[in-house]
mmCIF file of C-alpha atoms in Angstrom:
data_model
loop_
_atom_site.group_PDB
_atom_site.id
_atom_site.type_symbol
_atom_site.label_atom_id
_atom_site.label_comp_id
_atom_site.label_asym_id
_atom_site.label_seq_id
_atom_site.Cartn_x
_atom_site.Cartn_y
_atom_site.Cartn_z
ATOM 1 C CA UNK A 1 0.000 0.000 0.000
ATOM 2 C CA UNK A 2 1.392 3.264 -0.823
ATOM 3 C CA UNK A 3 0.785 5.664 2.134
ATOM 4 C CA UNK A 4 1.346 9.965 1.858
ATOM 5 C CA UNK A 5 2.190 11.145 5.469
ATOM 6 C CA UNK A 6 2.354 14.986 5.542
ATOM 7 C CA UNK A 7 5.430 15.438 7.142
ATOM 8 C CA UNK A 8 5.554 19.613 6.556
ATOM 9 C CA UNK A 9 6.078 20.327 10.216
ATOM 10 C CA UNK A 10 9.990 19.173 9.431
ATOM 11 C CA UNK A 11 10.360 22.375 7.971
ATOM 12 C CA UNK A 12 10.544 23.277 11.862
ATOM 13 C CA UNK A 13 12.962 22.902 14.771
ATOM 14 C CA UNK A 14 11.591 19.403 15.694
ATOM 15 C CA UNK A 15 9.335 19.157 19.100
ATOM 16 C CA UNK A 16 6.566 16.450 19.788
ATOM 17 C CA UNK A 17 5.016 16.360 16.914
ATOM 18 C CA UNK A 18 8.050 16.779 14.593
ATOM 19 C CA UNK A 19 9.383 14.177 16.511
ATOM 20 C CA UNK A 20 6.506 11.658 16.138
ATOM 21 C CA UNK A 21 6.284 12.522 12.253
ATOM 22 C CA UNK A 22 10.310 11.526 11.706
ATOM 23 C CA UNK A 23 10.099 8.638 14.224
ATOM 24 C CA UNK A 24 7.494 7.116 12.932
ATOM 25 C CA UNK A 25 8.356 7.363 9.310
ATOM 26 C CA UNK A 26 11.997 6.092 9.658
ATOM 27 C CA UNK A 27 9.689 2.722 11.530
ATOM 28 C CA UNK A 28 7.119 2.703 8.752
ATOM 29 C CA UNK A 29 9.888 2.300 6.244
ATOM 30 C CA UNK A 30 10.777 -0.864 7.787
ATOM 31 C CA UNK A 31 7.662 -2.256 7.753
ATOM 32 C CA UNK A 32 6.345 -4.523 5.459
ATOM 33 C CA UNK A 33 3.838 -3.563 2.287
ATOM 34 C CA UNK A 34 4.270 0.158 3.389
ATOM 35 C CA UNK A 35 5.231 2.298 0.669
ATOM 36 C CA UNK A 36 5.963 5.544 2.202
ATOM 37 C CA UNK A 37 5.823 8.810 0.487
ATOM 38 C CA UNK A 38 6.476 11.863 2.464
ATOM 39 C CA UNK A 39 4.782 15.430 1.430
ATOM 40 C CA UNK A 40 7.097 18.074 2.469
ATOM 41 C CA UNK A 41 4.914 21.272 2.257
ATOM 42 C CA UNK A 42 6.497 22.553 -1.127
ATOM 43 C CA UNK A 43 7.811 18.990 -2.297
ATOM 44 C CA UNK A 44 7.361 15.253 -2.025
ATOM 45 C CA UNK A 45 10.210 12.693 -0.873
ATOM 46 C CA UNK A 46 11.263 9.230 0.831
ATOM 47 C CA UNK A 47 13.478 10.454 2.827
ATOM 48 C CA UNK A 48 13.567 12.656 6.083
ATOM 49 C CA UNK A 49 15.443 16.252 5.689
ATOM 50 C CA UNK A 50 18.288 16.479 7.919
ATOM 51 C CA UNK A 51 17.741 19.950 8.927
ATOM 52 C CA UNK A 52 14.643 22.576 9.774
ATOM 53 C CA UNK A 53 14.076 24.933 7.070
ATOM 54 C CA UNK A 54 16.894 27.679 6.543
ATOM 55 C CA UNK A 55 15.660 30.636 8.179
ATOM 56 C CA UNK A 56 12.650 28.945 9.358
ATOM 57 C CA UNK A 57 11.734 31.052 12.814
ATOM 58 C CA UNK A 58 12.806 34.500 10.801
ATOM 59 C CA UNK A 59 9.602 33.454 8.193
ATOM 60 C CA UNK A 60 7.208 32.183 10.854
ATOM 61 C CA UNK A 61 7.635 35.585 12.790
ATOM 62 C CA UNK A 62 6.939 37.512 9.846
ATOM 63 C CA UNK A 63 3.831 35.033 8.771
ATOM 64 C CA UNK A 64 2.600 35.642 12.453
ATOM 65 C CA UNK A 65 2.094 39.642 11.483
ATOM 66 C CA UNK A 66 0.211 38.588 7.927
ATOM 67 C CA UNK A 67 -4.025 38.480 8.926
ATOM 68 C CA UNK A 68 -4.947 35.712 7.370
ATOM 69 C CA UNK A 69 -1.396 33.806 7.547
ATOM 70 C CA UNK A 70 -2.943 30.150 8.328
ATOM 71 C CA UNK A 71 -5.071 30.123 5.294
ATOM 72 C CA UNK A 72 -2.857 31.508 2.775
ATOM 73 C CA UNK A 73 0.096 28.798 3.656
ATOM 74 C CA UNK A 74 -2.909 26.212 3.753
ATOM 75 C CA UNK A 75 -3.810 27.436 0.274
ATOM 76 C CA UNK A 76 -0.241 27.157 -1.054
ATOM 77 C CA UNK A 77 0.426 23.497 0.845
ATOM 78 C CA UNK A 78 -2.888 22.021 -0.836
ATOM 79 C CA UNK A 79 -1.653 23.126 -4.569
ATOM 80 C CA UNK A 80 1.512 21.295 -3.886
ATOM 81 C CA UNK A 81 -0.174 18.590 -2.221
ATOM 82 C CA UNK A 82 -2.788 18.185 -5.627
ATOM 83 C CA UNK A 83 0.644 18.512 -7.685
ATOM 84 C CA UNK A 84 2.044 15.687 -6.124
ATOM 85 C CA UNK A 85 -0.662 13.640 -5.787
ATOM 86 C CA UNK A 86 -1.194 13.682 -10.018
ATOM 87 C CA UNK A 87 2.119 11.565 -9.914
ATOM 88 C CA UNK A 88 1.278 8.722 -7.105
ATOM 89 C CA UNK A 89 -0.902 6.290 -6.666
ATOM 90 C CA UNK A 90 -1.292 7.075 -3.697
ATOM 91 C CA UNK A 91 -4.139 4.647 -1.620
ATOM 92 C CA UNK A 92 -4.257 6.309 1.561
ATOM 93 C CA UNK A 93 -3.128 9.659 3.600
ATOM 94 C CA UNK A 94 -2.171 9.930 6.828
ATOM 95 C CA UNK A 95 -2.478 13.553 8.770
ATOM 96 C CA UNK A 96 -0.614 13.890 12.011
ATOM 97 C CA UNK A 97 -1.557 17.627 12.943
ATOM 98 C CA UNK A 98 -5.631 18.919 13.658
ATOM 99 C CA UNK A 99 -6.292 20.447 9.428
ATOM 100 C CA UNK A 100 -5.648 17.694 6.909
ATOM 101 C CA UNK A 101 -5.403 18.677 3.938
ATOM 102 C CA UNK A 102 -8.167 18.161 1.128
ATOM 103 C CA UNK A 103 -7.276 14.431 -0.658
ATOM 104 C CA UNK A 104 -10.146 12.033 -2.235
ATOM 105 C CA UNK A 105 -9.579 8.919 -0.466
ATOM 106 C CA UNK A 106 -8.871 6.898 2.581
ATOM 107 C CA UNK A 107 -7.257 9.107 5.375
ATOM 108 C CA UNK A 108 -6.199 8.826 8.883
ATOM 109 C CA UNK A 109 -5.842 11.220 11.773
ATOM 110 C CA UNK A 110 -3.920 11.765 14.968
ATOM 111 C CA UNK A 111 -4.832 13.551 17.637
ATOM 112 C CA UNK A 112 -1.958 14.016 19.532
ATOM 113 C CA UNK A 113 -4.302 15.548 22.722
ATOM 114 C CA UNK A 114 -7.319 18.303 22.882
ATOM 115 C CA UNK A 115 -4.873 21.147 24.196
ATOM 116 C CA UNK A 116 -7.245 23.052 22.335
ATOM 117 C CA UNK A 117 -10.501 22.385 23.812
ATOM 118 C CA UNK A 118 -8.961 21.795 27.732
ATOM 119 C CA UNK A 119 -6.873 25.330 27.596
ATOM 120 C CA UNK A 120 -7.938 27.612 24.540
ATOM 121 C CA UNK A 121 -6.001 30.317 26.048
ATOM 122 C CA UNK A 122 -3.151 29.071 25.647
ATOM 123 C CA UNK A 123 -3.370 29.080 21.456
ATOM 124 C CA UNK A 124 -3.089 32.223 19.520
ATOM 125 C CA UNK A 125 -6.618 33.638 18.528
ATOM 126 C CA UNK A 126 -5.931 33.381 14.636
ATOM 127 C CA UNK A 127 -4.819 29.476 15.537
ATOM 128 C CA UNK A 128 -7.290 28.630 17.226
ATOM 129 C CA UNK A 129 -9.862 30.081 15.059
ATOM 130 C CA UNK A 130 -8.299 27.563 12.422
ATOM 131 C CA UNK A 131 -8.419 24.839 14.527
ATOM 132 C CA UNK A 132 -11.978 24.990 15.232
ATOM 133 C CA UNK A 133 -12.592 25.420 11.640
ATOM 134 C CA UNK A 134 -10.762 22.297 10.443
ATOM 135 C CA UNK A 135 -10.880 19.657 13.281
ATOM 136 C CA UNK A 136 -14.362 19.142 13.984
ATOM 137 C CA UNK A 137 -15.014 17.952 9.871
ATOM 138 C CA UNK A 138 -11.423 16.223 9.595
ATOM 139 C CA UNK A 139 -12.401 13.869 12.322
ATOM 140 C CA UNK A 140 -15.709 13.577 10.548
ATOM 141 C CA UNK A 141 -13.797 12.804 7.082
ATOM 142 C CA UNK A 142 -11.369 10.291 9.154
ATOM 143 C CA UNK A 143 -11.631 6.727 8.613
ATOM 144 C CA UNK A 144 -9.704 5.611 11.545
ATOM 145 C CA UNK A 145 -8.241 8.583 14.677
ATOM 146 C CA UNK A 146 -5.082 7.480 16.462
ATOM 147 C CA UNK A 147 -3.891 8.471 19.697
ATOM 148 C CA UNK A 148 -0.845 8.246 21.510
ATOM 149 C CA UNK A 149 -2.961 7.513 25.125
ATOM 150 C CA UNK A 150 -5.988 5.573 26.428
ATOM 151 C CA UNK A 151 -6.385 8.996 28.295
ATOM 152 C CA UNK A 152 -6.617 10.684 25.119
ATOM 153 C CA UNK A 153 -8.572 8.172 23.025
ATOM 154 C CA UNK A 154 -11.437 8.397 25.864
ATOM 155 C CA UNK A 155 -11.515 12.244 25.032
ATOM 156 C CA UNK A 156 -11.659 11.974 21.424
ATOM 157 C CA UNK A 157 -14.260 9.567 21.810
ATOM 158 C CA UNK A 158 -16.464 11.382 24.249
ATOM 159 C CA UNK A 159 -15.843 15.135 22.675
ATOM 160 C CA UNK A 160 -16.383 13.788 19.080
ATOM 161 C CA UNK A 161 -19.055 11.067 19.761
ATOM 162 C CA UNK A 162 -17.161 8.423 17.761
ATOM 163 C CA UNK A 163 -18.123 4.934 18.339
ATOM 164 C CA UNK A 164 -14.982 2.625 20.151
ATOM 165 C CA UNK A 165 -13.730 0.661 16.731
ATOM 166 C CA UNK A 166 -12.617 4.407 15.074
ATOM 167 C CA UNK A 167 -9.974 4.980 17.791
ATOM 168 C CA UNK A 168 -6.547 2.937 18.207
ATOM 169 C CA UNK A 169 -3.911 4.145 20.560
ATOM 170 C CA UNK A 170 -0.824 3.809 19.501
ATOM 171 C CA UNK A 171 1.722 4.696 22.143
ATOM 172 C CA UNK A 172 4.753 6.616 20.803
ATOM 173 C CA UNK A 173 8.513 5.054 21.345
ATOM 174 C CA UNK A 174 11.908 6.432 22.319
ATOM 175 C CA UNK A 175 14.609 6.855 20.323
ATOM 176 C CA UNK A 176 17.891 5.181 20.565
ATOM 177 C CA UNK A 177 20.068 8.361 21.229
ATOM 178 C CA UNK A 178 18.447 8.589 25.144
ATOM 179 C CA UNK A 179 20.559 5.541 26.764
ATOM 180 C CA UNK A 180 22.324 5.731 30.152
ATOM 181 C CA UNK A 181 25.649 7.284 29.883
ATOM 182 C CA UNK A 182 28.689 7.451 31.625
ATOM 183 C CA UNK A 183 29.120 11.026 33.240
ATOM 184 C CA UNK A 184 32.858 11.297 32.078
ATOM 185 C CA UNK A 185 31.917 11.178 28.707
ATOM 186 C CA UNK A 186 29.227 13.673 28.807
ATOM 187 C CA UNK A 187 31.818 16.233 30.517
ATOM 188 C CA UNK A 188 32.682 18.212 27.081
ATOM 189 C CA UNK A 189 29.167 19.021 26.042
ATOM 190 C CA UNK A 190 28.204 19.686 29.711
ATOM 191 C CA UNK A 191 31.264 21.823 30.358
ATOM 192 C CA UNK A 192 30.527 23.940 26.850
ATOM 193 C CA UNK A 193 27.017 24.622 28.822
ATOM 194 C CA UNK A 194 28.860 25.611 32.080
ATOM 195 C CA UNK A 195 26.775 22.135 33.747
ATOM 196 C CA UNK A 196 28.143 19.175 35.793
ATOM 197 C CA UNK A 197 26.825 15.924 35.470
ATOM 198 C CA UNK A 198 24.258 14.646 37.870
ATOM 199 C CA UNK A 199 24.328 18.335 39.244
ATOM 200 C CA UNK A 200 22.076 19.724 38.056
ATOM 201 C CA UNK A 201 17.827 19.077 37.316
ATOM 202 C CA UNK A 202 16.221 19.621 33.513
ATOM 203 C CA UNK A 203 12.727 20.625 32.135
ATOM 204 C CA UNK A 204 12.253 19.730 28.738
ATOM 205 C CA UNK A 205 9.262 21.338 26.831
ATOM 206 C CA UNK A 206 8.071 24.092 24.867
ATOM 207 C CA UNK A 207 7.445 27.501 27.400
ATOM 208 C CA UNK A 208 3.799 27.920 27.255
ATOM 209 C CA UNK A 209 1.212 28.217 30.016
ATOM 210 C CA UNK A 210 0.476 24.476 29.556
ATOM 211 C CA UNK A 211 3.529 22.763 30.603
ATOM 212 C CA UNK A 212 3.225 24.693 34.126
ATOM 213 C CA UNK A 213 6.889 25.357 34.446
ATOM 214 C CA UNK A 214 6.133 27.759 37.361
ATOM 215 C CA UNK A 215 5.763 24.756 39.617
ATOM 216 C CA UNK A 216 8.734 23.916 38.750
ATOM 217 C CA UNK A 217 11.027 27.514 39.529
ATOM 218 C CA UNK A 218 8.759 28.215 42.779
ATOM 219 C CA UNK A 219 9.993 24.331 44.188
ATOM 220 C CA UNK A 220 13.767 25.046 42.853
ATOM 221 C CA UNK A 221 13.504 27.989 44.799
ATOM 222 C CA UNK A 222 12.504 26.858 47.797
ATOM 223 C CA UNK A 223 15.977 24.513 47.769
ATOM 224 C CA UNK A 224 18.069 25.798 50.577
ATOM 225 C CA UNK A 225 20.564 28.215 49.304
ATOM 226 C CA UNK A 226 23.554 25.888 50.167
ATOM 227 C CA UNK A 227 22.103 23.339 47.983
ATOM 228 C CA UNK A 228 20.136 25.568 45.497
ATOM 229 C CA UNK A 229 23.415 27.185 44.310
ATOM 230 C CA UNK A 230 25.277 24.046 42.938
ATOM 231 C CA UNK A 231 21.841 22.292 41.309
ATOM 232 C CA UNK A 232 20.879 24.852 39.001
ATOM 233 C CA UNK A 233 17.484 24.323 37.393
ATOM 234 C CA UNK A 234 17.955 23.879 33.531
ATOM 235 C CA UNK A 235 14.908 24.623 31.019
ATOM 236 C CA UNK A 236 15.364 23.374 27.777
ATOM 237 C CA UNK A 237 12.966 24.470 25.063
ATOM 238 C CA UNK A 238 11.148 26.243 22.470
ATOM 239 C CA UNK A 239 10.227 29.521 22.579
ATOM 240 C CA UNK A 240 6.103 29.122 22.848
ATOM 241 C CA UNK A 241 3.028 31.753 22.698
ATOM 242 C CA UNK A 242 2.881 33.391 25.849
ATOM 243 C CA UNK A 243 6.213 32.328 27.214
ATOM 244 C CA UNK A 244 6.630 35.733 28.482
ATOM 245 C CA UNK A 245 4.522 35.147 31.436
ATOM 246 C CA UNK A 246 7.461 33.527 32.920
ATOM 247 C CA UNK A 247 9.412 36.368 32.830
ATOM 248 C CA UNK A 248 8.693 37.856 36.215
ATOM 249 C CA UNK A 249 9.120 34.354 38.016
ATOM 250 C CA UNK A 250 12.713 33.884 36.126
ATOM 251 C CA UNK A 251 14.093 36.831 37.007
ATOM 252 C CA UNK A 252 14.867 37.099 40.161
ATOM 253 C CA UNK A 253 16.537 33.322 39.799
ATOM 254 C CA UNK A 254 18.021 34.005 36.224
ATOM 255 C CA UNK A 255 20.483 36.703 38.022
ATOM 256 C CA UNK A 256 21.372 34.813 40.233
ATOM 257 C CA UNK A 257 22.540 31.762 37.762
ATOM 258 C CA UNK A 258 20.071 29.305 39.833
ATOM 259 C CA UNK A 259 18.416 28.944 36.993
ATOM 260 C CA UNK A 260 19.962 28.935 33.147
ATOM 261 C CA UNK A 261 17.437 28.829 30.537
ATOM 262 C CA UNK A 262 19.551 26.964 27.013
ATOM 263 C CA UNK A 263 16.411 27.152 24.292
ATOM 264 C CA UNK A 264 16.070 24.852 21.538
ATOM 265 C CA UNK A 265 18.769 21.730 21.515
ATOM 266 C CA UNK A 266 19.366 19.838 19.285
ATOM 267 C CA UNK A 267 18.509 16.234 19.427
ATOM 268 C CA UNK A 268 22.024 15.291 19.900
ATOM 269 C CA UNK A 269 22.802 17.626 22.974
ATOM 270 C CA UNK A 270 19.483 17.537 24.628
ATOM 271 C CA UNK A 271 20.038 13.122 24.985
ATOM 272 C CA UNK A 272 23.073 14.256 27.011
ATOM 273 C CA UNK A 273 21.446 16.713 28.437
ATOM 274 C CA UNK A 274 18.792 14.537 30.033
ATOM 275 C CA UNK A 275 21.426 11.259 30.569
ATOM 276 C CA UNK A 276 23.708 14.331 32.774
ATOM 277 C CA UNK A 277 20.745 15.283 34.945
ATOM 278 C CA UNK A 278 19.806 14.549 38.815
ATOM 279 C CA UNK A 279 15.939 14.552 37.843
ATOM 280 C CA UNK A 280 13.627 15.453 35.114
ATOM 281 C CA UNK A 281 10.845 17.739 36.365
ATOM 282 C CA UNK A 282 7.941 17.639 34.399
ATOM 283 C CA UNK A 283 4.829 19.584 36.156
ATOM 284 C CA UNK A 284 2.718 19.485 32.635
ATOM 285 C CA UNK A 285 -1.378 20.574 33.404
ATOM 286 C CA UNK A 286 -2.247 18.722 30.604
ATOM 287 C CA UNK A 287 0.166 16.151 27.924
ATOM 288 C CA UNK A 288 -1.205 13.832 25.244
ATOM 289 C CA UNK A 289 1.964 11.186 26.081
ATOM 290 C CA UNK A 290 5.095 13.176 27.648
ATOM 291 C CA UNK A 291 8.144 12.261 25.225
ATOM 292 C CA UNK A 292 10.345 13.642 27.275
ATOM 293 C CA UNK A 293 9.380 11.255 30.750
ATOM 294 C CA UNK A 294 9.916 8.085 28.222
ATOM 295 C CA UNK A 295 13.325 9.718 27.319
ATOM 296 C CA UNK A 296 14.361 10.379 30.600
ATOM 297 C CA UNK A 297 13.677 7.039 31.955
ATOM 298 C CA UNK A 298 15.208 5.273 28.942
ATOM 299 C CA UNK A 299 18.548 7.614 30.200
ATOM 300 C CA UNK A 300 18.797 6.072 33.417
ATOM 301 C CA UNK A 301 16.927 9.349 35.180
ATOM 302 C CA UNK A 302 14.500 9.600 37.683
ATOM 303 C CA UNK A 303 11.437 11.775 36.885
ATOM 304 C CA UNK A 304 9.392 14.151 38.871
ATOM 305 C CA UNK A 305 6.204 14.845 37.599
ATOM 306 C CA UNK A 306 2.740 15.627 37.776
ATOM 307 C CA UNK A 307 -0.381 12.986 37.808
ATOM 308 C CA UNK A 308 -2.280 14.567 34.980
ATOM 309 C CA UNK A 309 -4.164 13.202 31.780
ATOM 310 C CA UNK A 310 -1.607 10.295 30.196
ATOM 311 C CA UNK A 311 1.470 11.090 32.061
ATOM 312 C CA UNK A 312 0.757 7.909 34.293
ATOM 313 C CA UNK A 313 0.362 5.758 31.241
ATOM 314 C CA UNK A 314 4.490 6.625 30.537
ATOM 315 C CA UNK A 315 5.373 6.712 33.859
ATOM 316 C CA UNK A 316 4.100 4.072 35.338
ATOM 317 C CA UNK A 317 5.258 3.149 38.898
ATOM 318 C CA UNK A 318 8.735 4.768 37.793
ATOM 319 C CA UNK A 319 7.559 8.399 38.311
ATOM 320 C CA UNK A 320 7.707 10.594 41.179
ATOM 321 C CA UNK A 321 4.599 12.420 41.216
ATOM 322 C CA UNK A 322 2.978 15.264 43.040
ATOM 323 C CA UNK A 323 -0.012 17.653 42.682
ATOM 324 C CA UNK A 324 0.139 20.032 39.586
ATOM 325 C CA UNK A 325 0.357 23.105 41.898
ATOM 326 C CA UNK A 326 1.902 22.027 45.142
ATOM 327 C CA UNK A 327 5.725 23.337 44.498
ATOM 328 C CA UNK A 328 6.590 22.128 47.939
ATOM 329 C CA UNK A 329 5.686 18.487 47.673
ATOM 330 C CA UNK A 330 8.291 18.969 44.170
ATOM 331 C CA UNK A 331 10.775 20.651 46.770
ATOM 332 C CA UNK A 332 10.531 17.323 48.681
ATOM 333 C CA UNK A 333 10.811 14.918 46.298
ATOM 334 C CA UNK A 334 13.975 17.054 44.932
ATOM 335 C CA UNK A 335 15.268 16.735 48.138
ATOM 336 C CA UNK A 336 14.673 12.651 48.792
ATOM 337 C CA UNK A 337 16.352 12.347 44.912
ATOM 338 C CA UNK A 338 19.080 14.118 45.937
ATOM 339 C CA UNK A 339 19.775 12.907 49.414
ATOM 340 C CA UNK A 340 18.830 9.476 49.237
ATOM 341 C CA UNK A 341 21.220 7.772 46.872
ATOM 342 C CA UNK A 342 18.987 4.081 47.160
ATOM 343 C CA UNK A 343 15.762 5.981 46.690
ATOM 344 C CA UNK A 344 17.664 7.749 43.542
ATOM 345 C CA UNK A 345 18.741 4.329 42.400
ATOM 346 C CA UNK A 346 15.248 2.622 43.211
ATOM 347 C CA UNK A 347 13.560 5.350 40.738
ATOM 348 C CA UNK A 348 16.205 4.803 37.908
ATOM 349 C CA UNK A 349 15.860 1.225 37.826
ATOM 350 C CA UNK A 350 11.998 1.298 37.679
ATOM 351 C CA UNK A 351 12.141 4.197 34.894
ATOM 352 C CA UNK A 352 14.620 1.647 32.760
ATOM 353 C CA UNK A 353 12.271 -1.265 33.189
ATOM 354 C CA UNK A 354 9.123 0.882 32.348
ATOM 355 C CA UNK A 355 11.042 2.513 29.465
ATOM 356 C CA UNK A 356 10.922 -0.936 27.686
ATOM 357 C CA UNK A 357 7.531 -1.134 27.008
ATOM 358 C CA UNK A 358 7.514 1.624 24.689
ATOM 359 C CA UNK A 359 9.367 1.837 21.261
ATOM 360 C CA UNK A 360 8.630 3.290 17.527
ATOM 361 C CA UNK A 361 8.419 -0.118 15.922
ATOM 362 C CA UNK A 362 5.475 -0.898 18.019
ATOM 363 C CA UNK A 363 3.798 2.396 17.322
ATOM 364 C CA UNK A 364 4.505 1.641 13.524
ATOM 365 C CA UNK A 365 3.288 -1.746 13.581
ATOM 366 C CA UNK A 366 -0.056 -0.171 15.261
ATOM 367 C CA UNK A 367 0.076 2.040 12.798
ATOM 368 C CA UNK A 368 0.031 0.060 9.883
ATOM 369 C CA UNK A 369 -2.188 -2.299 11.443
ATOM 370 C CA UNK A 370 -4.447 0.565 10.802
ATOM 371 C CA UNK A 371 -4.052 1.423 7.733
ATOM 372 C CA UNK A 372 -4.942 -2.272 6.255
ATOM 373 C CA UNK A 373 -7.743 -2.222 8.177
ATOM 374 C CA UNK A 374 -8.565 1.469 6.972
ATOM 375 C CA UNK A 375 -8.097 -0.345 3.495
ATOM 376 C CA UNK A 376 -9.898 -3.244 4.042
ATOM 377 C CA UNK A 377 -7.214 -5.966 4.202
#
């Protein structure tokens, strides 16, 4: 079966999604009767592009200030996409964002969560108005709706009324860059970032309301000073829509070096990162899996996070959690992770073992699983 995956969000700096789109293609391609044909907003191809888009964040900022943005790029993606399509035979298309795009067949969805539904102020107006315009039919127009949770498959069911048999989770994997590491020969990327290993605790996440990284700087700083001072609190990320609300809480910490904020990583130096780190802390409100708890466990590091939506699906027993907006409890479990070497070791072991249930193959195999039985074989 020959299968068109619109892979256009590799144009960007890769985060969940982008991460879900090349993982999951690099799987399909090794599975069996899966032709794979990726549609790259302005071209088609097999084969993943190593790099974002030159100059891709200078264009999105500028696209941000044209009304009507969304729907002009939309316009321009679907005369590429009818282009392409002229020279495939292409059975079936697979959509991994909320707008497919218009195609005259078989086609399957994933909903990655319902962000937009559970916190519409965290989306930009002009998004969101896009959003609502395209998701409610596209799930209408879907054949089959995959989900990376149980937690998020029970949404999709209940907000979209769709019957049980239309919905297949299909839990995402981990890549084999995040692996336990030995700190000595993480010291020269950790060194270039002014970090120590295994001094120092990570966030990993796009800064936007959602991911609740607040929790998170209010329980660093509540640390004694002693011990605050040589475990700085690193926040590794995107840029998001309304990450200047942080501002005020960073500052005071940001002066002080207690807290150093790197931005986007690449995938290379963020698996160090995370294999160099004390802890992950991941207070999310709301996640449709939580990539980065799978990568930190499958590094050999304990995770501190919240109990929300699918989180405990990833973290199983592994995880450390506490309440979404209780930054003491997060001060204490710092504190037992750093001062307890057995409990430390206890969590790490659990987080390997749990890691192990979860890899891209699987998710592919789901996948495809899908899209014979989209196709009626």
């Amino acid at each position: 079966m020959r299968v068109a995956l619109n892979a256009r969000i590799l144009q960007a700096p890769r985060t969940g999604i982008g991460q879900y789109v090349a993982a999951l293609s690099e799987a399909l391609q090794e599975q069996a009767g899966v032709d794979l044909d990726l549609f790259l907003g302005r071209s088609w191809g097999a084969d993943l592009p190593s790099a974002p888009m030159p100059g891709y964040a200078r264009k999105a900022s500028l696209a941000k200030r044209v009304p009507g943005a969304y729907r002009i790029r939309r316009w321009l993606e679907q005369r590429s996409f009818d282009r392409g399509l002229k020279r495939r035979q292409v059975d079936l298309y697979h959509e991994p964002t909320l707008w497919p795009l218009e195609f005259d067949g078989p086609m399957v969805m994933t909903l990655h969560d319902l962000t937009h539904v559970h916190y519409p102020q965290t989306q930009p107006a002009d998004r969101l108005l896009e959003i609502e315009r395209h998701v409610g039919r596209a799930v209408e127009r879907a054949q089959a709706v995959l989900t990376d949770s149980e937690h998020v498959a029970g949404e999709v069911r209940r907000h979209f009324g769709l019957p049980e048999e239309r919905v297949t989770v299909a839990p995402l994997g981990c890549a084999a860059r995040f692996y336990p590491r030995a700190y000595q020969a993480l010291e020269r990327t950790l060194g270039e970032l002014g970090l120590v290993a295994g001094r120092y605790l990570i966030c990993v996440g796009t800064l936007e309301p959602r991911k609740n990284l607040e929790l998170a700087l209010r329980a660093h700083a509540l640390l004694p000073a002693s011990l605050r001072k040589g475990l700085p609190l690193v926040i590794v990320g995107m840029p998001g829509w309304r990450a200047e609300q942080l501002d005020d809480t960073l500052k005071a910490s940001l002066a002080e070096g207690d807290v150093k904020v790197l931005g986007y990583q690449s995938d290379a130096v963020l698996a160090e990162l995370l294999a160099g780190a004390r802890a992950l802390l991941f207070p999310s409100l709301y996640e449709g899996f939580g990539l980065p708890v799978l990568e930190s466990m499958a590094s050999g590091v304990p995770v501190v996070l919240t109990g929300t939506s699918s989180l405990p699906e990833v973290a199983g027993e592994a995880g450390v959690y506490v309440e979404a907006h209780d930054p003491q409890a997060m001060t204490i479990a710092i504190l037992r992770l750093m001062e307890d070497e057995s409990y430390w070791q206890r969590c790490r072991t659990l987080g390997l073992e749990q890691a192990k249930a979860f890899s891209w193959q699987r998710c592919a195999r789901i996948t495809s699983d899908v899209y014979r039985k989209v196709l009626g074989g």
